Amino acid sequence: NDPAALKMYLDSLSPLSVSTQGTSFASAIIEAKTAFERGGAGPSDASHVSRVIVIASDGEDQEPGAMEAAEKLTKEGVRIFTIAYGTEKGAPIPERDSMGFLKGNKKDRGGTEVITAVHGDALKALASAGKGSFYHATMGGSHINDLIDDLNKLEKTEFDSQMMTQFDEKFQVLLALALVLGLLEIWLGERRPASRIWKGRFEVPAG
């Protein structure tokens, strides 16, 4: 619901954001934190913007520190949602060229096809630490709609606007108006000529 914020975050990313190949959830979480800060949604802005990290992966983590990074970022108000892709049996990893056409499956240095299997438990634990939700992607499944529904439940604010409610102290205006009217009445009273009453041929003050 906030394309401006999403575009800003995406503009702050590049293929060089993660220097090493493989899966490192800790590095991804730290990079997401940096992207939030570059996009103007650091910890000081947490009260105005809901910050969410969505991790779509097979769940295989080749580096330590993911849980610690998730718990630390969660304390700053960030939510982490995870989507598991793959099957427990495992499957090869397809590789595509720059045009998006399939050119084969990924192989290791020995020329053997790399088989990846889903590690749902790791992603479940990460979502739990990040106070988010876990989804398992299936062909024709509802995982994307479920994710969108959960994100829509979060309290959000437009990134490029901030709504504020300010209560005007109306009684101060009324007090000032009453004070002006009171001073005006005193001033008019001092300038009002004394009334006189005619008694026969003589004019006497009314009192």
PDB file of C-alpha atoms in Angstrom:
ATOM      1  CA  ASN A   1       0.000   0.000   0.000  1.00  0.00           C
ATOM      2  CA  ASP A   2       3.032   2.279  -0.026  1.00  0.00           C
ATOM      3  CA  PRO A   3       4.814   2.049  -3.407  1.00  0.00           C
ATOM      4  CA  ALA A   4       6.957   5.114  -2.645  1.00  0.00           C
ATOM      5  CA  ALA A   5       8.562   3.458   0.366  1.00  0.00           C
ATOM      6  CA  LEU A   6       8.996   0.124  -1.421  1.00  0.00           C
ATOM      7  CA  LYS A   7      10.688   1.806  -4.388  1.00  0.00           C
ATOM      8  CA  MET A   8      13.060   3.673  -2.088  1.00  0.00           C
ATOM      9  CA  TYR A   9      14.060   0.476  -0.299  1.00  0.00           C
ATOM     10  CA  LEU A  10      14.572  -1.381  -3.589  1.00  0.00           C
ATOM     11  CA  ASP A  11      16.694   1.461  -4.949  1.00  0.00           C
ATOM     12  CA  SER A  12      19.006   1.062  -1.967  1.00  0.00           C
ATOM     13  CA  LEU A  13      19.718  -2.585  -2.892  1.00  0.00           C
ATOM     14  CA  SER A  14      22.118  -3.957  -5.472  1.00  0.00           C
ATOM     15  CA  PRO A  15      23.641  -7.315  -6.497  1.00  0.00           C
ATOM     16  CA  LEU A  16      26.684  -6.284  -4.462  1.00  0.00           C
ATOM     17  CA  SER A  17      24.659  -6.016  -1.243  1.00  0.00           C
ATOM     18  CA  VAL A  18      25.632  -9.606  -0.370  1.00  0.00           C
ATOM     19  CA  SER A  19      29.243 -10.293  -1.279  1.00  0.00           C
ATOM     20  CA  THR A  20      29.318 -14.090  -0.879  1.00  0.00           C
ATOM     21  CA  GLN A  21      27.265 -16.812  -2.541  1.00  0.00           C
ATOM     22  CA  GLY A  22      25.065 -19.168  -0.597  1.00  0.00           C
ATOM     23  CA  THR A  23      22.462 -18.463   2.039  1.00  0.00           C
ATOM     24  CA  SER A  24      23.146 -16.329   5.080  1.00  0.00           C
ATOM     25  CA  PHE A  25      20.031 -15.170   6.899  1.00  0.00           C
ATOM     26  CA  ALA A  26      22.117 -13.123   9.328  1.00  0.00           C
ATOM     27  CA  SER A  27      23.690 -11.145   6.473  1.00  0.00           C
ATOM     28  CA  ALA A  28      20.288 -10.679   4.829  1.00  0.00           C
ATOM     29  CA  ILE A  29      18.738  -9.360   8.051  1.00  0.00           C
ATOM     30  CA  ILE A  30      21.631  -6.972   8.655  1.00  0.00           C
ATOM     31  CA  GLU A  31      21.423  -5.762   5.051  1.00  0.00           C
ATOM     32  CA  ALA A  32      17.667  -5.198   5.470  1.00  0.00           C
ATOM     33  CA  LYS A  33      18.348  -3.108   8.578  1.00  0.00           C
ATOM     34  CA  THR A  34      20.814  -1.000   6.589  1.00  0.00           C
ATOM     35  CA  ALA A  35      18.273  -0.588   3.782  1.00  0.00           C
ATOM     36  CA  PHE A  36      15.663   0.634   6.283  1.00  0.00           C
ATOM     37  CA  GLU A  37      18.076   3.243   7.595  1.00  0.00           C
ATOM     38  CA  ARG A  38      19.063   4.385   4.104  1.00  0.00           C
ATOM     39  CA  GLY A  39      15.391   4.634   3.205  1.00  0.00           C
ATOM     40  CA  GLY A  40      14.595   6.834   6.196  1.00  0.00           C
ATOM     41  CA  ALA A  41      12.920   4.158   8.314  1.00  0.00           C
ATOM     42  CA  GLY A  42      15.431   3.648  11.077  1.00  0.00           C
ATOM     43  CA  PRO A  43      14.595   2.886  14.722  1.00  0.00           C
ATOM     44  CA  SER A  44      13.752   6.539  15.416  1.00  0.00           C
ATOM     45  CA  ASP A  45      10.948   6.349  12.831  1.00  0.00           C
ATOM     46  CA  ALA A  46       9.479   3.101  14.132  1.00  0.00           C
ATOM     47  CA  SER A  47       6.415   4.879  15.539  1.00  0.00           C
ATOM     48  CA  HIS A  48       5.492   6.158  12.065  1.00  0.00           C
ATOM     49  CA  VAL A  49       6.381   3.260   9.751  1.00  0.00           C
ATOM     50  CA  SER A  50       5.768  -0.474  10.106  1.00  0.00           C
ATOM     51  CA  ARG A  51       8.976  -2.257   9.087  1.00  0.00           C
ATOM     52  CA  VAL A  52       8.739  -5.809   7.773  1.00  0.00           C
ATOM     53  CA  ILE A  53      11.268  -8.285   6.381  1.00  0.00           C
ATOM     54  CA  VAL A  54       9.999 -11.091   4.130  1.00  0.00           C
ATOM     55  CA  ILE A  55      12.432 -13.980   3.593  1.00  0.00           C
ATOM     56  CA  ALA A  56      11.623 -16.410   0.766  1.00  0.00           C
ATOM     57  CA  SER A  57      14.014 -19.352   0.833  1.00  0.00           C
ATOM     58  CA  ASP A  58      14.449 -23.100   1.013  1.00  0.00           C
ATOM     59  CA  GLY A  59      15.551 -22.551   4.602  1.00  0.00           C
ATOM     60  CA  GLU A  60      19.124 -23.755   4.214  1.00  0.00           C
ATOM     61  CA  ASP A  61      21.331 -21.392   6.226  1.00  0.00           C
ATOM     62  CA  GLN A  62      25.066 -21.691   5.701  1.00  0.00           C
ATOM     63  CA  GLU A  63      26.134 -19.035   8.198  1.00  0.00           C
ATOM     64  CA  PRO A  64      25.492 -18.678  11.968  1.00  0.00           C
ATOM     65  CA  GLY A  65      23.943 -15.723  13.771  1.00  0.00           C
ATOM     66  CA  ALA A  66      20.496 -15.569  12.162  1.00  0.00           C
ATOM     67  CA  MET A  67      18.483 -15.974  15.358  1.00  0.00           C
ATOM     68  CA  GLU A  68      20.554 -13.397  17.228  1.00  0.00           C
ATOM     69  CA  ALA A  69      20.166 -10.891  14.375  1.00  0.00           C
ATOM     70  CA  ALA A  70      16.403 -11.518  14.204  1.00  0.00           C
ATOM     71  CA  GLU A  71      15.881 -11.089  17.943  1.00  0.00           C
ATOM     72  CA  LYS A  72      17.936  -7.891  17.999  1.00  0.00           C
ATOM     73  CA  LEU A  73      16.024  -6.362  15.101  1.00  0.00           C
ATOM     74  CA  THR A  74      12.685  -7.435  16.567  1.00  0.00           C
ATOM     75  CA  LYS A  75      13.462  -5.392  19.677  1.00  0.00           C
ATOM     76  CA  GLU A  76      13.630  -2.367  17.365  1.00  0.00           C
ATOM     77  CA  GLY A  77      10.092  -3.042  16.132  1.00  0.00           C
ATOM     78  CA  VAL A  78      10.830  -5.017  12.953  1.00  0.00           C
ATOM     79  CA  ARG A  79       8.692  -8.050  12.024  1.00  0.00           C
ATOM     80  CA  ILE A  80      10.086 -11.014  10.076  1.00  0.00           C
ATOM     81  CA  PHE A  81       7.903 -13.220   7.848  1.00  0.00           C
ATOM     82  CA  THR A  82       9.252 -16.307   6.086  1.00  0.00           C
ATOM     83  CA  ILE A  83       8.128 -18.325   3.057  1.00  0.00           C
ATOM     84  CA  ALA A  84       9.506 -21.827   2.482  1.00  0.00           C
ATOM     85  CA  TYR A  85      10.046 -22.879  -1.132  1.00  0.00           C
ATOM     86  CA  GLY A  86      10.848 -26.448  -2.097  1.00  0.00           C
ATOM     87  CA  THR A  87      10.095 -29.977  -0.977  1.00  0.00           C
ATOM     88  CA  GLU A  88      11.532 -32.229   1.691  1.00  0.00           C
ATOM     89  CA  LYS A  89      12.603 -34.677  -1.024  1.00  0.00           C
ATOM     90  CA  GLY A  90      14.701 -32.020  -2.718  1.00  0.00           C
ATOM     91  CA  ALA A  91      15.166 -30.847  -6.300  1.00  0.00           C
ATOM     92  CA  PRO A  92      17.854 -29.312  -8.530  1.00  0.00           C
ATOM     93  CA  ILE A  93      18.307 -25.546  -8.674  1.00  0.00           C
ATOM     94  CA  PRO A  94      17.462 -24.123 -12.124  1.00  0.00           C
ATOM     95  CA  GLU A  95      19.742 -21.475 -13.620  1.00  0.00           C
ATOM     96  CA  ARG A  96      18.637 -18.889 -16.156  1.00  0.00           C
ATOM     97  CA  ASP A  97      20.443 -16.537 -18.488  1.00  0.00           C
ATOM     98  CA  SER A  98      20.158 -12.743 -18.575  1.00  0.00           C
ATOM     99  CA  MET A  99      17.006 -13.034 -20.709  1.00  0.00           C
ATOM    100  CA  GLY A 100      15.330 -15.368 -18.239  1.00  0.00           C
ATOM    101  CA  PHE A 101      15.639 -18.532 -20.316  1.00  0.00           C
ATOM    102  CA  LEU A 102      16.485 -21.787 -18.570  1.00  0.00           C
ATOM    103  CA  LYS A 103      20.059 -22.835 -19.303  1.00  0.00           C
ATOM    104  CA  GLY A 104      20.358 -25.815 -16.997  1.00  0.00           C
ATOM    105  CA  ASN A 105      20.673 -26.699 -13.340  1.00  0.00           C
ATOM    106  CA  LYS A 106      23.201 -25.404 -10.864  1.00  0.00           C
ATOM    107  CA  LYS A 107      26.287 -27.599 -10.380  1.00  0.00           C
ATOM    108  CA  ASP A 108      29.040 -27.631  -7.797  1.00  0.00           C
ATOM    109  CA  ARG A 109      32.736 -27.311  -8.595  1.00  0.00           C
ATOM    110  CA  GLY A 110      32.922 -31.038  -9.280  1.00  0.00           C
ATOM    111  CA  GLY A 111      30.198 -30.822 -11.917  1.00  0.00           C
ATOM    112  CA  THR A 112      27.524 -32.521  -9.815  1.00  0.00           C
ATOM    113  CA  GLU A 113      24.024 -31.061  -9.779  1.00  0.00           C
ATOM    114  CA  VAL A 114      23.207 -29.277  -6.546  1.00  0.00           C
ATOM    115  CA  ILE A 115      20.098 -30.670  -4.875  1.00  0.00           C
ATOM    116  CA  THR A 116      18.301 -28.460  -2.399  1.00  0.00           C
ATOM    117  CA  ALA A 117      15.594 -29.504   0.054  1.00  0.00           C
ATOM    118  CA  VAL A 118      13.338 -27.320   2.137  1.00  0.00           C
ATOM    119  CA  HIS A 119      14.259 -26.684   5.777  1.00  0.00           C
ATOM    120  CA  GLY A 120      10.935 -25.513   7.144  1.00  0.00           C
ATOM    121  CA  ASP A 121      11.895 -25.747  10.802  1.00  0.00           C
ATOM    122  CA  ALA A 122      14.651 -23.163  10.379  1.00  0.00           C
ATOM    123  CA  LEU A 123      12.271 -20.726   8.704  1.00  0.00           C
ATOM    124  CA  LYS A 124       9.588 -21.351  11.329  1.00  0.00           C
ATOM    125  CA  ALA A 125      12.070 -20.555  14.097  1.00  0.00           C
ATOM    126  CA  LEU A 126      13.171 -17.400  12.296  1.00  0.00           C
ATOM    127  CA  ALA A 127       9.578 -16.194  11.884  1.00  0.00           C
ATOM    128  CA  SER A 128       8.880 -16.956  15.537  1.00  0.00           C
ATOM    129  CA  ALA A 129      11.915 -14.968  16.663  1.00  0.00           C
ATOM    130  CA  GLY A 130      10.827 -12.145  14.360  1.00  0.00           C
ATOM    131  CA  LYS A 131       7.252 -12.119  15.714  1.00  0.00           C
ATOM    132  CA  GLY A 132       5.942 -12.803  12.218  1.00  0.00           C
ATOM    133  CA  SER A 133       4.402 -15.777  10.408  1.00  0.00           C
ATOM    134  CA  PHE A 134       5.639 -18.767   8.424  1.00  0.00           C
ATOM    135  CA  TYR A 135       4.166 -19.922   5.105  1.00  0.00           C
ATOM    136  CA  HIS A 136       4.949 -22.959   2.943  1.00  0.00           C
ATOM    137  CA  ALA A 137       4.679 -22.176  -0.740  1.00  0.00           C
ATOM    138  CA  THR A 138       2.800 -24.681  -2.872  1.00  0.00           C
ATOM    139  CA  MET A 139       1.735 -24.694  -6.503  1.00  0.00           C
ATOM    140  CA  GLY A 140      -1.496 -22.710  -6.663  1.00  0.00           C
ATOM    141  CA  GLY A 141      -1.437 -22.214  -2.894  1.00  0.00           C
ATOM    142  CA  SER A 142      -2.675 -19.237  -0.919  1.00  0.00           C
ATOM    143  CA  HIS A 143       0.621 -18.371   0.778  1.00  0.00           C
ATOM    144  CA  ILE A 144       0.985 -15.017  -0.997  1.00  0.00           C
ATOM    145  CA  ASN A 145      -2.588 -13.972  -0.201  1.00  0.00           C
ATOM    146  CA  ASP A 146      -2.118 -15.100   3.393  1.00  0.00           C
ATOM    147  CA  LEU A 147       1.036 -13.010   3.638  1.00  0.00           C
ATOM    148  CA  ILE A 148      -0.719  -9.960   2.198  1.00  0.00           C
ATOM    149  CA  ASP A 149      -3.607 -10.372   4.635  1.00  0.00           C
ATOM    150  CA  ASP A 150      -1.218 -10.541   7.585  1.00  0.00           C
ATOM    151  CA  LEU A 151       0.715  -7.504   6.381  1.00  0.00           C
ATOM    152  CA  ASN A 152      -2.508  -5.548   5.969  1.00  0.00           C
ATOM    153  CA  LYS A 153      -3.313  -6.243   9.607  1.00  0.00           C
ATOM    154  CA  LEU A 154      -0.224  -4.381  10.694  1.00  0.00           C
ATOM    155  CA  GLU A 155      -0.597  -0.750  11.635  1.00  0.00           C
ATOM    156  CA  LYS A 156       0.770   1.147   8.623  1.00  0.00           C
ATOM    157  CA  THR A 157       1.314   4.756   7.691  1.00  0.00           C
ATOM    158  CA  GLU A 158       2.052   6.240   4.270  1.00  0.00           C
ATOM    159  CA  PHE A 159       5.813   6.683   4.062  1.00  0.00           C
ATOM    160  CA  ASP A 160       5.658  10.129   2.489  1.00  0.00           C
ATOM    161  CA  SER A 161       3.047  11.509   4.871  1.00  0.00           C
ATOM    162  CA  GLN A 162       2.434  11.641   8.571  1.00  0.00           C
ATOM    163  CA  MET A 163      -0.968  11.957  10.158  1.00  0.00           C
ATOM    164  CA  MET A 164      -1.151  13.865  13.402  1.00  0.00           C
ATOM    165  CA  THR A 165      -4.085  14.682  15.650  1.00  0.00           C
ATOM    166  CA  GLN A 166      -3.827  17.989  17.449  1.00  0.00           C
ATOM    167  CA  PHE A 167      -6.392  19.083  19.993  1.00  0.00           C
ATOM    168  CA  ASP A 168      -6.973  22.857  19.965  1.00  0.00           C
ATOM    169  CA  GLU A 169      -7.452  24.500  23.325  1.00  0.00           C
ATOM    170  CA  LYS A 170     -10.761  26.219  22.506  1.00  0.00           C
ATOM    171  CA  PHE A 171     -11.266  27.545  26.028  1.00  0.00           C
ATOM    172  CA  GLN A 172      -8.290  29.904  25.578  1.00  0.00           C
ATOM    173  CA  VAL A 173     -10.038  31.615  22.664  1.00  0.00           C
ATOM    174  CA  LEU A 174     -13.212  32.061  24.686  1.00  0.00           C
ATOM    175  CA  LEU A 175     -11.227  33.403  27.636  1.00  0.00           C
ATOM    176  CA  ALA A 176      -9.486  35.972  25.444  1.00  0.00           C
ATOM    177  CA  LEU A 177     -12.808  37.019  23.905  1.00  0.00           C
ATOM    178  CA  ALA A 178     -14.383  37.435  27.351  1.00  0.00           C
ATOM    179  CA  LEU A 179     -11.403  39.513  28.493  1.00  0.00           C
ATOM    180  CA  VAL A 180     -11.697  41.832  25.480  1.00  0.00           C
ATOM    181  CA  LEU A 181     -15.429  42.275  26.036  1.00  0.00           C
ATOM    182  CA  GLY A 182     -14.837  43.020  29.711  1.00  0.00           C
ATOM    183  CA  LEU A 183     -12.245  45.703  28.968  1.00  0.00           C
ATOM    184  CA  LEU A 184     -14.509  47.185  26.309  1.00  0.00           C
ATOM    185  CA  GLU A 185     -17.378  47.408  28.786  1.00  0.00           C
ATOM    186  CA  ILE A 186     -15.179  49.196  31.339  1.00  0.00           C
ATOM    187  CA  TRP A 187     -13.927  51.658  28.709  1.00  0.00           C
ATOM    188  CA  LEU A 188     -17.433  52.423  27.469  1.00  0.00           C
ATOM    189  CA  GLY A 189     -18.641  52.862  31.036  1.00  0.00           C
ATOM    190  CA  GLU A 190     -16.015  55.510  31.726  1.00  0.00           C
ATOM    191  CA  ARG A 191     -16.929  57.442  28.568  1.00  0.00           C
ATOM    192  CA  ARG A 192     -20.723  57.280  29.078  1.00  0.00           C
ATOM    193  CA  PRO A 193     -22.077  60.812  29.968  1.00  0.00           C
ATOM    194  CA  ALA A 194     -23.864  61.125  33.300  1.00  0.00           C
ATOM    195  CA  SER A 195     -27.640  61.129  32.892  1.00  0.00           C
ATOM    196  CA  ARG A 196     -29.528  64.208  34.091  1.00  0.00           C
ATOM    197  CA  ILE A 197     -33.097  64.804  35.248  1.00  0.00           C
ATOM    198  CA  TRP A 198     -35.027  68.057  34.784  1.00  0.00           C
ATOM    199  CA  LYS A 199     -36.865  69.256  37.858  1.00  0.00           C
ATOM    200  CA  GLY A 200     -38.693  72.354  37.061  1.00  0.00           C
ATOM    201  CA  ARG A 201     -36.214  74.951  35.885  1.00  0.00           C
ATOM    202  CA  PHE A 202     -33.123  73.195  37.303  1.00  0.00           C
ATOM    203  CA  GLU A 203     -31.043  70.361  35.877  1.00  0.00           C
ATOM    204  CA  VAL A 204     -29.682  67.988  38.496  1.00  0.00           C
ATOM    205  CA  PRO A 205     -27.496  64.829  38.116  1.00  0.00           C
ATOM    206  CA  ALA A 206     -29.385  61.557  38.238  1.00  0.00           C
ATOM    207  CA  GLY A 207     -27.027  60.218  40.883  1.00  0.00           C
TER     208      GLY A 207
END
